[in-house]
Tab-separated table of C-alpha atoms in Angstrom:
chain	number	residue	atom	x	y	z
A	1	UNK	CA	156.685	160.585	141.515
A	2	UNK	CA	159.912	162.184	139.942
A	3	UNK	CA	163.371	160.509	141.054
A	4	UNK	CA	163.970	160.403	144.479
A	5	UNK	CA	166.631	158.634	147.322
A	6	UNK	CA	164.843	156.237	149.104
A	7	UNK	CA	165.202	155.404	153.010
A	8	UNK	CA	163.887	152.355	154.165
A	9	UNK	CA	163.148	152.144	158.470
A	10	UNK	CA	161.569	148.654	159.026
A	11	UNK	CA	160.632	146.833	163.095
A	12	UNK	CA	159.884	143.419	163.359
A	13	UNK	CA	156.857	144.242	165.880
A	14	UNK	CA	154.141	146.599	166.298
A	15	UNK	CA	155.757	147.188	169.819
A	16	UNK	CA	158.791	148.234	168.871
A	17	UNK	CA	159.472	151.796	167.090
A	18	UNK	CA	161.327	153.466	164.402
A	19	UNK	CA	163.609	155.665	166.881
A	20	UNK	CA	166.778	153.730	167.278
A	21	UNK	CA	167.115	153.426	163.546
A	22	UNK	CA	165.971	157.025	162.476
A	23	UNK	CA	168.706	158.845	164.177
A	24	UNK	CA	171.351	157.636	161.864
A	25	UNK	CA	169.093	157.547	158.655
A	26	UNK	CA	167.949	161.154	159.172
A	27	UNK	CA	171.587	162.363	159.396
A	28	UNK	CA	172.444	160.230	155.844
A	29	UNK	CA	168.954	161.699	154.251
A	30	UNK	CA	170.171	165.486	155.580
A	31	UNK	CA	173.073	164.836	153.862
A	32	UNK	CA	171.786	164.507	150.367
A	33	UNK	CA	171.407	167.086	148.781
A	34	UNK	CA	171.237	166.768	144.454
A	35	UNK	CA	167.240	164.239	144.930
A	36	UNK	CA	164.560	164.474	147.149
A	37	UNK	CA	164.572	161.926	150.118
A	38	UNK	CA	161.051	159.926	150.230
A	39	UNK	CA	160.678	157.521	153.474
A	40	UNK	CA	159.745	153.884	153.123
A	41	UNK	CA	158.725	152.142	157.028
A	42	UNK	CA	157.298	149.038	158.085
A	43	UNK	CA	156.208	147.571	161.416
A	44	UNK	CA	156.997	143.979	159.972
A	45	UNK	CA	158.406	140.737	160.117
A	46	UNK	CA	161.444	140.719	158.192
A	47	UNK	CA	160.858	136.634	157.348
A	48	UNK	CA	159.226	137.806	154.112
A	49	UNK	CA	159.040	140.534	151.477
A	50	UNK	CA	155.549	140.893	151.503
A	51	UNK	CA	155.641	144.096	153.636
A	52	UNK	CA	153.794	146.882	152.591
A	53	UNK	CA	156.090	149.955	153.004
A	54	UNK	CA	158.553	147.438	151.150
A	55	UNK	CA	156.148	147.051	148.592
A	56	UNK	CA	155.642	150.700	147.826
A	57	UNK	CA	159.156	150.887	147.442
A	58	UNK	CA	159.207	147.873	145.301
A	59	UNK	CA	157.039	149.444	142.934
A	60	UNK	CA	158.812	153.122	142.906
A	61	UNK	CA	162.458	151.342	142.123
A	62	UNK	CA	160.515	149.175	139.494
A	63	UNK	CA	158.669	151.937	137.589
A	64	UNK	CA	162.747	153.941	137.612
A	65	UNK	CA	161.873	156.238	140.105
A	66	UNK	CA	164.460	155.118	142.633
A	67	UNK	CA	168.219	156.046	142.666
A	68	UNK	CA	169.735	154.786	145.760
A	69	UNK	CA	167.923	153.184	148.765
A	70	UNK	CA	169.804	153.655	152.172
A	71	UNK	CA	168.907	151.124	155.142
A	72	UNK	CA	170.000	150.982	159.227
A	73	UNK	CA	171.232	147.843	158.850
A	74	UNK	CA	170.926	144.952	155.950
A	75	UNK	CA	168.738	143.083	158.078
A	76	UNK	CA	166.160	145.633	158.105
A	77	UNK	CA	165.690	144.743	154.428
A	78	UNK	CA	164.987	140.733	155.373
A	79	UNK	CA	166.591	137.462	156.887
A	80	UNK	CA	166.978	135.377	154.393
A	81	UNK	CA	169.678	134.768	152.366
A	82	UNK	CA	168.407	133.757	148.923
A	83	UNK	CA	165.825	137.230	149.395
A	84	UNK	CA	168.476	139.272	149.782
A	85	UNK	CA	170.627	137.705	147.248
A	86	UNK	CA	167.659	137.919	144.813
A	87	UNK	CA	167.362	141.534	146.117
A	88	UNK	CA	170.938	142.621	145.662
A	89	UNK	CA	170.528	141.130	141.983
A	90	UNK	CA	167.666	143.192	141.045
A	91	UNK	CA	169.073	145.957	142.108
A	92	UNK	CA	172.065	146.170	140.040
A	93	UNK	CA	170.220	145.657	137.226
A	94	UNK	CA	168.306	148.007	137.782
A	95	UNK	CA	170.701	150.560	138.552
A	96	UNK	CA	169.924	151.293	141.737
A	97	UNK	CA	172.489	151.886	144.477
A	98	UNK	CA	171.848	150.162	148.127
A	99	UNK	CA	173.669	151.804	150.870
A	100	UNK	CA	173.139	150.009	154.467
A	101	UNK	CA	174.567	152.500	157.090
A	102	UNK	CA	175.818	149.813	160.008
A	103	UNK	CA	177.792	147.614	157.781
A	104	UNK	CA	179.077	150.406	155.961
A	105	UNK	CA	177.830	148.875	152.682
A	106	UNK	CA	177.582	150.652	149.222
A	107	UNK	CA	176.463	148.253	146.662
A	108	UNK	CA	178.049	150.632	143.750
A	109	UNK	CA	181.219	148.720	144.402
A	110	UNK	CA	182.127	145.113	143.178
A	111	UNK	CA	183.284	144.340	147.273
A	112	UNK	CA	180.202	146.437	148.658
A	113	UNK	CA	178.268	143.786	146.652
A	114	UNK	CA	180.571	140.576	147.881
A	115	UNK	CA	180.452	142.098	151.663
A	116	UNK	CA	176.420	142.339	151.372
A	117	UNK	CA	176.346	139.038	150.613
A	118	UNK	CA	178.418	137.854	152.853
A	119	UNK	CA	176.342	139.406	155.489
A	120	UNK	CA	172.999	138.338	154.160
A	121	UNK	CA	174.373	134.822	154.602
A	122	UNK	CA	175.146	135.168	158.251
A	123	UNK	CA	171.730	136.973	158.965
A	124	UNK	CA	170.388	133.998	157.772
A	125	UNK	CA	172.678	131.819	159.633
A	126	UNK	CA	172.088	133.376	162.953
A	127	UNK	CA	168.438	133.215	162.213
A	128	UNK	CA	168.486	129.410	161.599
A	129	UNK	CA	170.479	128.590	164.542
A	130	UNK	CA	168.715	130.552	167.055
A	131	UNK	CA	165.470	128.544	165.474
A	132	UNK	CA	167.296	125.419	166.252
A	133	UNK	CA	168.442	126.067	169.895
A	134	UNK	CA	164.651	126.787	170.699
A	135	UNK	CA	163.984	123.318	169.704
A	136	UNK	CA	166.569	122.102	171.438
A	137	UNK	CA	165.961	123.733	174.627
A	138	UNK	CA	161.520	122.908	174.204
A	139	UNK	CA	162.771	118.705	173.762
A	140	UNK	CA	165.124	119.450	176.623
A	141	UNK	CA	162.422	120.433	178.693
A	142	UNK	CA	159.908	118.028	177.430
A	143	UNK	CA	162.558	115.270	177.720
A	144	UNK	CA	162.852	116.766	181.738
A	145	UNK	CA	159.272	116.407	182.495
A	146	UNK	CA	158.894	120.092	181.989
A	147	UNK	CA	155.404	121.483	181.108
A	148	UNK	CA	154.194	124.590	180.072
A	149	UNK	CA	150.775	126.310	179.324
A	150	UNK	CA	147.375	125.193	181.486
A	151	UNK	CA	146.736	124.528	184.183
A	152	UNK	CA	148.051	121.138	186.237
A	153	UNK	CA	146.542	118.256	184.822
A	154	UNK	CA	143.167	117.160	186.329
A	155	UNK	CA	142.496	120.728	188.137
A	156	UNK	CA	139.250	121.684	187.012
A	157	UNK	CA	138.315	125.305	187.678
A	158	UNK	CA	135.185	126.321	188.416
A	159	UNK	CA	133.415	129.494	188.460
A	160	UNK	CA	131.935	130.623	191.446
A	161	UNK	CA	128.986	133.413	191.876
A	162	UNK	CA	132.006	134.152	194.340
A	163	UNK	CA	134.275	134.632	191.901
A	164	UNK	CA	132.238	136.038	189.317
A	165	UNK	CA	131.418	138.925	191.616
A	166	UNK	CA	135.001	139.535	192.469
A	167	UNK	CA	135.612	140.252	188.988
A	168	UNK	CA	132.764	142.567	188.237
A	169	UNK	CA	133.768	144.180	191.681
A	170	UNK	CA	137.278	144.590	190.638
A	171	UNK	CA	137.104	145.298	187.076
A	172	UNK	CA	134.478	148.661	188.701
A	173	UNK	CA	137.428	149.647	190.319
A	174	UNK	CA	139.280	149.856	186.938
A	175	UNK	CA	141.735	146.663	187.775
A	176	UNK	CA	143.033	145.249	184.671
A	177	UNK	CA	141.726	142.171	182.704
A	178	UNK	CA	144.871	140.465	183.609
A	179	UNK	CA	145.207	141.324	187.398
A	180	UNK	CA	141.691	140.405	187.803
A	181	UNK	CA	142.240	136.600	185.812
A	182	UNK	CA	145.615	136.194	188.316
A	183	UNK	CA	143.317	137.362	191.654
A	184	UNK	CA	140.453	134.987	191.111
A	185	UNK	CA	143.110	132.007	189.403
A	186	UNK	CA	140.843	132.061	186.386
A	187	UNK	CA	141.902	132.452	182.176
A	188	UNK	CA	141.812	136.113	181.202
A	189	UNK	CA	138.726	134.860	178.025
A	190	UNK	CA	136.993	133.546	181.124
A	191	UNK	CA	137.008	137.390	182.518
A	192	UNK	CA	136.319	138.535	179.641
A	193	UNK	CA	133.199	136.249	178.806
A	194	UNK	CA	131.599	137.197	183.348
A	195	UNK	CA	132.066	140.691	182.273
A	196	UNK	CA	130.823	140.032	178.423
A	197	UNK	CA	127.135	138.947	180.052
């Protein structure tokens, strides 16, 4: 592939889309005008590098083929510090510029490359401490008498010819998996395995 701009668009979920990040990237990539623009996504956590629009990216910037890679945000790129850090690194070395639209970062300049680190830093920050208020509030709970998942202890549920009719009855009438599990007070795998026989 000759030289090219690259724009990265990564989502941390296969439920989420591109959209409120491509807006703003697709007015940048309009904008340039002397290389082609070639478009890196990923629907991807961004708790590791291991992503494979990254990687195809990783590969075209390796082999020389990259000039610049533009990102929404530097977050998009990962969450951890010491990856980005490591990131920002290789990239200078290897000549390629990193512009990251929402910060307003342009790593072609000694305090774009302080500011992206700065930023990486808290990204990783904020990840760690909304890690550690989850724990806090689940031994809260726990230390409450608060329970979660299952059923109450010592409820067994049984599976009536009943209920096992009701669910081939509904799921004919096109109910959902999950409406039919919450009507008969049965686990949506026990649904699935009545209408499975």
């Amino acid at each position: 592939m000759p030289k090219h701009i690259a724009v990265y668009c990564r989502v941390s979920s296969k439920t989420q889309d591109h959209r409120s990040q491509k807006g703003d990237l697709q007015a940048w990539a309009n904008a340039q005008k002397r290389l082609p623009v070639v478009w890196y996504t990923d629907k991807f956590t961004g708790k590791t590098m291991d992503r494979p629009g990254w990687l195809k990216l990783e590969s075209a910037f390796a082999r020389g083929e990259v000039t610049t890679i533009c990102c929404w945000r530097l977050d998009r790129l990962g969450r951890t510090a010491k990856g980005l850090t490591a990131l920002f690194a290789e990239l200078h070395e290897r000549k390629v510029n990193l512009v990251s639209l929402k910060e307003g970062i342009d790593l072609s300049t000694p305090a774009g490359r302080m500011m992206a680190n700065v930023i990486a830093s808290m990204a990783q920050y904020e990840t760690e401490v909304r890690a550690e208020r989850a724990l806090a509030g689940q031994a809260a709970a726990r230390a409450a008498g608060k329970t979660w998942g299952g059923s109450k202890p010592g409820r067994r549920l049984r599976l009536t010819t009943e209920k096992e009719r009701t669910i081939r009855t509904m799921h004919k009438a096109g109910e959902s998996v999950a409406a039919i599990a919450r009507a008969v007070e049965m686990s949506r795998p026990t649904v699935y395995g009545v209408l499975a026989r």
